[in-house]
Amino acid sequence: MSAIGTETTLGQEYSTAVPHYRIEDAAERSELDASTRFPVLLYLGSGLFWLLVGTVFALIASFKLHNPQLFDGGTLSWLAWPRVRTAHLNAVIYGWASTAGIGVGIWLIARLCRTPLRYPAIVIVAGIFWNIGVAIGITAILAGQSTGVEWLEFPPYVAAILFFSYILISIWTVLMFYYREPGHIYVSQWYLLAAFIWFPWLYATTYLLIFAYPVQGVLQAITNWWYGHNVLGLWFTPIGLASAYYFIPKVIGRPVYSYYLSALGFWTLAFFYAWNGGHHLIGGPIPLWIQTVSIVASVMMIIPVSVVAINHHLTMTGNFHYLITSPTLRFTVFGAMSYTLVSLQGMSMAIPSLNYITHFTHYTIGHSHLGLYSFYTSIIFGAMYYIVPRLTECEWPSANLIKLHFWCVFYGSALMFVCLSIGGITQGTMWLTKSGELPAFQFIDTVQSTIPYLIGRSVAGTILAIGHVVFAYHFGLMILRMGQRTGQPTLFIEPAKA
Amino acid sequence: MKPETPLPEKDTPAIGVDPSLEHHDEAKHTYTADYSEGIDVNRVHGAILREKSDPQDGQEPIPLWIIAICLAVMMWGGYYLGKNTANFRSDVFDTHAAQVGGPVTTGPNATADTKAEGTAPASPEKQLEDMIKEGKSAYGSICASCHQAGGGGQAGQYPPLAGSEWVLGDKHVLVPIVLHGLHGPITVAGATYNNNMQAWGATIKDKKMAAILTYIRNSWGNKADIVTADDVKALREHFKDRKVQWTEEELKALKANPPK
Amino acid sequence: MNRLPTLFLGFFLTFLSAWLGLILIPTFQIGALKPEVTEDGGYSPPSPAGSAIAGESVYAANGCVLCHTQQVRNKIDTADGQYGWGRQTVARDYIAQRRVFLGTMRTGPDLASTGASKSDPAWHHLHLYNPQHFATGSLMPSFRYLYKTQKILGQRAANALDVARLPEADRPPAGYEIVPTRDAQDLVAYLISLNRSYSLKEVKE
């Protein structure tokens, strides 16, 4: 964008001799950010609250798994391992990941549609009901009202509250796009529009088919995993990729490598991802053709995943030095690389010969954390490091706290992934090991063999928890306007002066 | 008309009071007029000012080798779909059934036609073979979860059957154990177990029980004579009034003095 | 791709295609399966009795599906046949259940046919009360909150746990008994109802 010369806007005339930006853009962005301040901080703040809640549940569940007598020894129903583990899952999926993702999405949509946030009441009401729904749902789970359907454990009356919020957000999204600045729709906008429209459909359909008019038998399981995988593929992945597609080129100041790759990646993701669901049921009591179709779709994901990876990589080439300084970029790129890794891993897990080893083991849990934590949560953290200073009008007070947060995220998630992967493969291969015609190990031995890795996972979880507490504290300082009053960003290290 | 005041530089002091910025100068058209919060513009908008412009799309074409990979993967997909969907049948659940074109047994009797009832009596060897096959299958679904597929039991919980003196001994003692169950301490192959085995007489019919017992008496190194359905029937009749589980004492008495 | 209608159409069609392929078509194919009728007029799979149906909700609410699967895979590619979990399960095995808990983790063994080999309610109650005592090395949490310790009034309750089989530390004081609550009884009835001893023509045994 040429920035030389003078232009008039807002009744003023400004010199535009400075490269990289135009004053009008800055003025416009300032207005957009101001309009998104309360709603976005509401979503980010409440999301962070649920992250802490989910982390507490995670630690309790993790330690109780390798030490079943811990704490209450089974006397307290609300502290029972299955309920705590379910509360963890729902707190981090619906409480943290969805909420913070919507917050980041709102900010991105306002920025990219280049219109101030319209009808803020809609998103604020949606946010309040969302939090109420999650709070009631978590309480219901601990009280013993879980539905027992994985990823859909909230009772139907809570689902109705969440669905109401989702619909409001969908409507708001369409309105924002209706009022957008005419012109090019950027790739991040495709992903966000898609995610915010797909999800209510998905949620409503699934609740209808499993709870309201239940389908027969194993169809419930197929519907369950069509839903479960689509939460990842049509809700979280698009939000994460939208964020990566915005912040990577934004921070380094270069265009995305190829529009055509972006388009190819988007539509192949939209088409193939939704067919993956059956790969959760490989070998199971569902017709082989459904398993096969999902296996093929899972392998076809190599197209969108490698396309996105190449697009990002070629955008970054020559600019990797920004990773040394920028927190936003570092978290985002760590997330984007994790996306490639987790997707390739997922594809391999769908191939039957590997599936026979990893299915039903902790390997799957390692995979899900690689995806939802190393990929999605890291990208959201990166986005928050960028967005929050713009909304609170001050900079992060401590580079050291950011560094601590990043390394907790990096080492904690890496340790968790390694421990659960090795534990899972050990478990799976022990099941398959034969001594002559008979199994070489009793089932209980395979359970015992996972214990060291479960302990490792507890250690990893503790590291991640430290990171979360640090970040929440840091975020709290910003909200209380105790950040630094400066025009300089808080970077890992100060860039060398020319 | 160009403003004379230059744009604030990046390293202007932070919280501040730069009077010239706050001052509303009509002639100079400084832009603080629009954002007159009376505070340092540089701090308030520092983050926004230093931003680079929003992302743009580059126009590079899709590299040819990516297209090649897409096509290769799609070809593999087509091949895999053709091979492993079994014509989209709803009653085929695994690739082995798909290969033979329809449902197939995957139990231990996968290749045998095991309808033993109602057929003419076969040779003793065939009879034994059939019984063991049936027994193995039933053992797998009923007994193995405690006594394990290899007959090894579980240390401290369930006694082994391989090398067990009770299994290899008199069938007039073995059959009642299975009919009525067992509780209290019992020594098997030198180790003591103190658990509870439920009565199976009501759930397992004579023929199946005979098959299971014949199987366990002839597997994992065990070798003993077969148990017939008639044997089970007779013992069931003999003990028809018994309602409680056996104890080791009673079994020892039974061993010393077997019925009939 | 700068026009909203094009984008909407694209979103709709891609979403619809997977819904058609994974949900709608399978519903036509296996959405109304019928049980087989056995020689004595019963059904395979059999319909569960009342208490077992109530037990489905207890199983759900207490998250048993998080550690236990209820699906046995084929015995050629997997070792599922080696642990005494019964035969391979197929779609028709689940048509009599209101809620299906196929499961995705085996921290504990598969339960598709647990009632075939563990059909003694007393064992189930004791195991739920203290899993480690009845399955050495188990990581299963105790579900003793599903039981209550109460004073023996007159006669021992018929379904009271046989405390002699529990370790010392778990036994109630003299004059007290441990009784399963309604939930525990329903849960055990459900577990015992899980039994795939019948055969189906898709999987001959």
mmCIF file with all atom_site columns, C-alpha atoms in Angstrom, chain A residues 309-408:
data_model
loop_
_atom_site.group_PDB
_atom_site.id
_atom_site.type_symbol
_atom_site.label_atom_id
_atom_site.label_alt_id
_atom_site.label_comp_id
_atom_site.label_asym_id
_atom_site.label_entity_id
_atom_site.label_seq_id
_atom_site.pdbx_PDB_ins_code
_atom_site.Cartn_x
_atom_site.Cartn_y
_atom_site.Cartn_z
_atom_site.occupancy
_atom_site.B_iso_or_equiv
_atom_site.pdbx_formal_charge
_atom_site.auth_seq_id
_atom_site.auth_comp_id
_atom_site.auth_asym_id
_atom_site.auth_atom_id
_atom_site.pdbx_PDB_model_num
ATOM 1   C CA . ALA A 1 309 ? 1.368  -25.112 6.134  1.00 0.00 ? 309 ALA A CA 1
ATOM 2   C CA . ILE A 1 310 ? 3.050  -24.174 2.862  1.00 0.00 ? 310 ILE A CA 1
ATOM 3   C CA . ASN A 1 311 ? 1.109  -20.946 2.607  1.00 0.00 ? 311 ASN A CA 1
ATOM 4   C CA . HIS A 1 312 ? 2.175  -19.907 6.094  1.00 0.00 ? 312 HIS A CA 1
ATOM 5   C CA . HIS A 1 313 ? 5.725  -21.080 5.622  1.00 0.00 ? 313 HIS A CA 1
ATOM 6   C CA . LEU A 1 314 ? 6.273  -19.251 2.375  1.00 0.00 ? 314 LEU A CA 1
ATOM 7   C CA . THR A 1 315 ? 4.734  -16.154 3.933  1.00 0.00 ? 315 THR A CA 1
ATOM 8   C CA . MET A 1 316 ? 7.213  -16.371 6.787  1.00 0.00 ? 316 MET A CA 1
ATOM 9   C CA . THR A 1 317 ? 10.308 -17.134 4.730  1.00 0.00 ? 317 THR A CA 1
ATOM 10  C CA . GLY A 1 318 ? 12.961 -14.558 5.418  1.00 0.00 ? 318 GLY A CA 1
ATOM 11  C CA . ASN A 1 319 ? 11.042 -13.282 8.413  1.00 0.00 ? 319 ASN A CA 1
ATOM 12  C CA . PHE A 1 320 ? 11.636 -15.949 11.021 1.00 0.00 ? 320 PHE A CA 1
ATOM 13  C CA . HIS A 1 321 ? 13.685 -13.488 13.054 1.00 0.00 ? 321 HIS A CA 1
ATOM 14  C CA . TYR A 1 322 ? 10.417 -11.926 14.255 1.00 0.00 ? 322 TYR A CA 1
ATOM 15  C CA . LEU A 1 323 ? 9.921  -15.069 16.339 1.00 0.00 ? 323 LEU A CA 1
ATOM 16  C CA . ILE A 1 324 ? 12.734 -13.922 18.571 1.00 0.00 ? 324 ILE A CA 1
ATOM 17  C CA . THR A 1 325 ? 10.932 -10.767 19.574 1.00 0.00 ? 325 THR A CA 1
ATOM 18  C CA . SER A 1 326 ? 7.191  -11.029 19.059 1.00 0.00 ? 326 SER A CA 1
ATOM 19  C CA . PRO A 1 327 ? 5.095  -12.953 21.619 1.00 0.00 ? 327 PRO A CA 1
ATOM 20  C CA . THR A 1 328 ? 2.079  -12.895 19.335 1.00 0.00 ? 328 THR A CA 1
ATOM 21  C CA . LEU A 1 329 ? 3.996  -14.383 16.474 1.00 0.00 ? 329 LEU A CA 1
ATOM 22  C CA . ARG A 1 330 ? 5.761  -16.967 18.556 1.00 0.00 ? 330 ARG A CA 1
ATOM 23  C CA . PHE A 1 331 ? 2.576  -18.322 20.098 1.00 0.00 ? 331 PHE A CA 1
ATOM 24  C CA . THR A 1 332 ? 0.804  -18.201 16.742 1.00 0.00 ? 332 THR A CA 1
ATOM 25  C CA . VAL A 1 333 ? 3.557  -19.940 14.812 1.00 0.00 ? 333 VAL A CA 1
ATOM 26  C CA . PHE A 1 334 ? 3.968  -22.570 17.540 1.00 0.00 ? 334 PHE A CA 1
ATOM 27  C CA . GLY A 1 335 ? 0.245  -23.099 17.207 1.00 0.00 ? 335 GLY A CA 1
ATOM 28  C CA . ALA A 1 336 ? 0.290  -23.254 13.428 1.00 0.00 ? 336 ALA A CA 1
ATOM 29  C CA . MET A 1 337 ? 3.159  -25.740 13.398 1.00 0.00 ? 337 MET A CA 1
ATOM 30  C CA . SER A 1 338 ? 1.306  -27.824 15.968 1.00 0.00 ? 338 SER A CA 1
ATOM 31  C CA . TYR A 1 339 ? -1.675 -27.766 13.644 1.00 0.00 ? 339 TYR A CA 1
ATOM 32  C CA . THR A 1 340 ? 0.349  -29.356 10.898 1.00 0.00 ? 340 THR A CA 1
ATOM 33  C CA . LEU A 1 341 ? 1.789  -31.896 13.292 1.00 0.00 ? 341 LEU A CA 1
ATOM 34  C CA . VAL A 1 342 ? -1.500 -32.883 14.910 1.00 0.00 ? 342 VAL A CA 1
ATOM 35  C CA . SER A 1 343 ? -3.234 -33.167 11.558 1.00 0.00 ? 343 SER A CA 1
ATOM 36  C CA . LEU A 1 344 ? -0.543 -35.424 10.123 1.00 0.00 ? 344 LEU A CA 1
ATOM 37  C CA . GLN A 1 345 ? -0.684 -37.485 13.296 1.00 0.00 ? 345 GLN A CA 1
ATOM 38  C CA . GLY A 1 346 ? -4.463 -37.697 13.055 1.00 0.00 ? 346 GLY A CA 1
ATOM 39  C CA . MET A 1 347 ? -4.273 -38.850 9.469  1.00 0.00 ? 347 MET A CA 1
ATOM 40  C CA . SER A 1 348 ? -1.859 -41.598 10.437 1.00 0.00 ? 348 SER A CA 1
ATOM 41  C CA . MET A 1 349 ? -4.095 -42.695 13.284 1.00 0.00 ? 349 MET A CA 1
ATOM 42  C CA . ALA A 1 350 ? -6.937 -43.188 10.820 1.00 0.00 ? 350 ALA A CA 1
ATOM 43  C CA . ILE A 1 351 ? -4.956 -45.778 8.864  1.00 0.00 ? 351 ILE A CA 1
ATOM 44  C CA . PRO A 1 352 ? -6.210 -49.129 10.162 1.00 0.00 ? 352 PRO A CA 1
ATOM 45  C CA . SER A 1 353 ? -2.829 -50.715 10.855 1.00 0.00 ? 353 SER A CA 1
ATOM 46  C CA . LEU A 1 354 ? -1.815 -47.910 13.193 1.00 0.00 ? 354 LEU A CA 1
ATOM 47  C CA . ASN A 1 355 ? -5.344 -47.591 14.506 1.00 0.00 ? 355 ASN A CA 1
ATOM 48  C CA . TYR A 1 356 ? -5.279 -51.163 15.778 1.00 0.00 ? 356 TYR A CA 1
ATOM 49  C CA . ILE A 1 357 ? -2.412 -50.156 18.033 1.00 0.00 ? 357 ILE A CA 1
ATOM 50  C CA . THR A 1 358 ? -3.543 -46.727 19.208 1.00 0.00 ? 358 THR A CA 1
ATOM 51  C CA . HIS A 1 359 ? -7.311 -47.043 19.412 1.00 0.00 ? 359 HIS A CA 1
ATOM 52  C CA . PHE A 1 360 ? -8.644 -46.940 22.975 1.00 0.00 ? 360 PHE A CA 1
ATOM 53  C CA . THR A 1 361 ? -5.264 -45.911 24.385 1.00 0.00 ? 361 THR A CA 1
ATOM 54  C CA . HIS A 1 362 ? -3.845 -42.751 25.902 1.00 0.00 ? 362 HIS A CA 1
ATOM 55  C CA . TYR A 1 363 ? -2.285 -41.982 22.541 1.00 0.00 ? 363 TYR A CA 1
ATOM 56  C CA . THR A 1 364 ? -5.631 -40.526 21.521 1.00 0.00 ? 364 THR A CA 1
ATOM 57  C CA . ILE A 1 365 ? -5.609 -38.228 24.534 1.00 0.00 ? 365 ILE A CA 1
ATOM 58  C CA . GLY A 1 366 ? -2.131 -37.028 23.620 1.00 0.00 ? 366 GLY A CA 1
ATOM 59  C CA . HIS A 1 367 ? -3.433 -36.322 20.150 1.00 0.00 ? 367 HIS A CA 1
ATOM 60  C CA . SER A 1 368 ? -6.417 -34.349 21.399 1.00 0.00 ? 368 SER A CA 1
ATOM 61  C CA . HIS A 1 369 ? -4.225 -32.179 23.623 1.00 0.00 ? 369 HIS A CA 1
ATOM 62  C CA . LEU A 1 370 ? -1.763 -31.601 20.799 1.00 0.00 ? 370 LEU A CA 1
ATOM 63  C CA . GLY A 1 371 ? -4.682 -30.278 18.813 1.00 0.00 ? 371 GLY A CA 1
ATOM 64  C CA . LEU A 1 372 ? -6.700 -28.339 21.332 1.00 0.00 ? 372 LEU A CA 1
ATOM 65  C CA . TYR A 1 373 ? -3.801 -27.091 23.382 1.00 0.00 ? 373 TYR A CA 1
ATOM 66  C CA . SER A 1 374 ? -0.649 -26.885 21.333 1.00 0.00 ? 374 SER A CA 1
ATOM 67  C CA . PHE A 1 375 ? -2.520 -25.747 18.240 1.00 0.00 ? 375 PHE A CA 1
ATOM 68  C CA . TYR A 1 376 ? -5.696 -23.978 19.236 1.00 0.00 ? 376 TYR A CA 1
ATOM 69  C CA . THR A 1 377 ? -4.966 -22.639 22.709 1.00 0.00 ? 377 THR A CA 1
ATOM 70  C CA . SER A 1 378 ? -1.521 -21.358 21.703 1.00 0.00 ? 378 SER A CA 1
ATOM 71  C CA . ILE A 1 379 ? -3.002 -19.448 18.811 1.00 0.00 ? 379 ILE A CA 1
ATOM 72  C CA . ILE A 1 380 ? -5.617 -17.923 21.092 1.00 0.00 ? 380 ILE A CA 1
ATOM 73  C CA . PHE A 1 381 ? -2.906 -16.925 23.560 1.00 0.00 ? 381 PHE A CA 1
ATOM 74  C CA . GLY A 1 382 ? -0.991 -15.289 20.699 1.00 0.00 ? 382 GLY A CA 1
ATOM 75  C CA . ALA A 1 383 ? -4.076 -13.424 19.597 1.00 0.00 ? 383 ALA A CA 1
ATOM 76  C CA . MET A 1 384 ? -4.753 -12.264 23.140 1.00 0.00 ? 384 MET A CA 1
ATOM 77  C CA . TYR A 1 385 ? -1.234 -10.896 23.482 1.00 0.00 ? 385 TYR A CA 1
ATOM 78  C CA . TYR A 1 386 ? -1.939 -8.746  20.468 1.00 0.00 ? 386 TYR A CA 1
ATOM 79  C CA . ILE A 1 387 ? -5.535 -7.752  21.137 1.00 0.00 ? 387 ILE A CA 1
ATOM 80  C CA . VAL A 1 388 ? -5.527 -6.937  24.840 1.00 0.00 ? 388 VAL A CA 1
ATOM 81  C CA . PRO A 1 389 ? -3.104 -3.967  24.690 1.00 0.00 ? 389 PRO A CA 1
ATOM 82  C CA . ARG A 1 390 ? -5.237 -2.452  21.990 1.00 0.00 ? 390 ARG A CA 1
ATOM 83  C CA . LEU A 1 391 ? -8.339 -2.679  24.120 1.00 0.00 ? 391 LEU A CA 1
ATOM 84  C CA . THR A 1 392 ? -6.870 -1.665  27.455 1.00 0.00 ? 392 THR A CA 1
ATOM 85  C CA . GLU A 1 393 ? -4.628 1.042   26.039 1.00 0.00 ? 393 GLU A CA 1
ATOM 86  C CA . CYS A 1 394 ? -1.581 -0.118  27.899 1.00 0.00 ? 394 CYS A CA 1
ATOM 87  C CA . GLU A 1 395 ? 1.160  -2.626  27.242 1.00 0.00 ? 395 GLU A CA 1
ATOM 88  C CA . TRP A 1 396 ? 1.916  -5.898  29.015 1.00 0.00 ? 396 TRP A CA 1
ATOM 89  C CA . PRO A 1 397 ? 3.912  -4.948  32.101 1.00 0.00 ? 397 PRO A CA 1
ATOM 90  C CA . SER A 1 398 ? 6.357  -7.825  32.167 1.00 0.00 ? 398 SER A CA 1
ATOM 91  C CA . ALA A 1 399 ? 8.262  -9.461  29.361 1.00 0.00 ? 399 ALA A CA 1
ATOM 92  C CA . ASN A 1 400 ? 9.445  -12.055 31.858 1.00 0.00 ? 400 ASN A CA 1
ATOM 93  C CA . LEU A 1 401 ? 5.920  -13.178 32.608 1.00 0.00 ? 401 LEU A CA 1
ATOM 94  C CA . ILE A 1 402 ? 5.276  -13.585 28.895 1.00 0.00 ? 402 ILE A CA 1
ATOM 95  C CA . LYS A 1 403 ? 8.450  -15.621 28.551 1.00 0.00 ? 403 LYS A CA 1
ATOM 96  C CA . LEU A 1 404 ? 7.464  -17.794 31.512 1.00 0.00 ? 404 LEU A CA 1
ATOM 97  C CA . HIS A 1 405 ? 4.037  -18.330 30.027 1.00 0.00 ? 405 HIS A CA 1
ATOM 98  C CA . PHE A 1 406 ? 5.431  -19.337 26.658 1.00 0.00 ? 406 PHE A CA 1
ATOM 99  C CA . TRP A 1 407 ? 7.950  -21.805 28.007 1.00 0.00 ? 407 TRP A CA 1
ATOM 100 C CA . CYS A 1 408 ? 5.361  -23.349 30.331 1.00 0.00 ? 408 CYS A CA 1
#
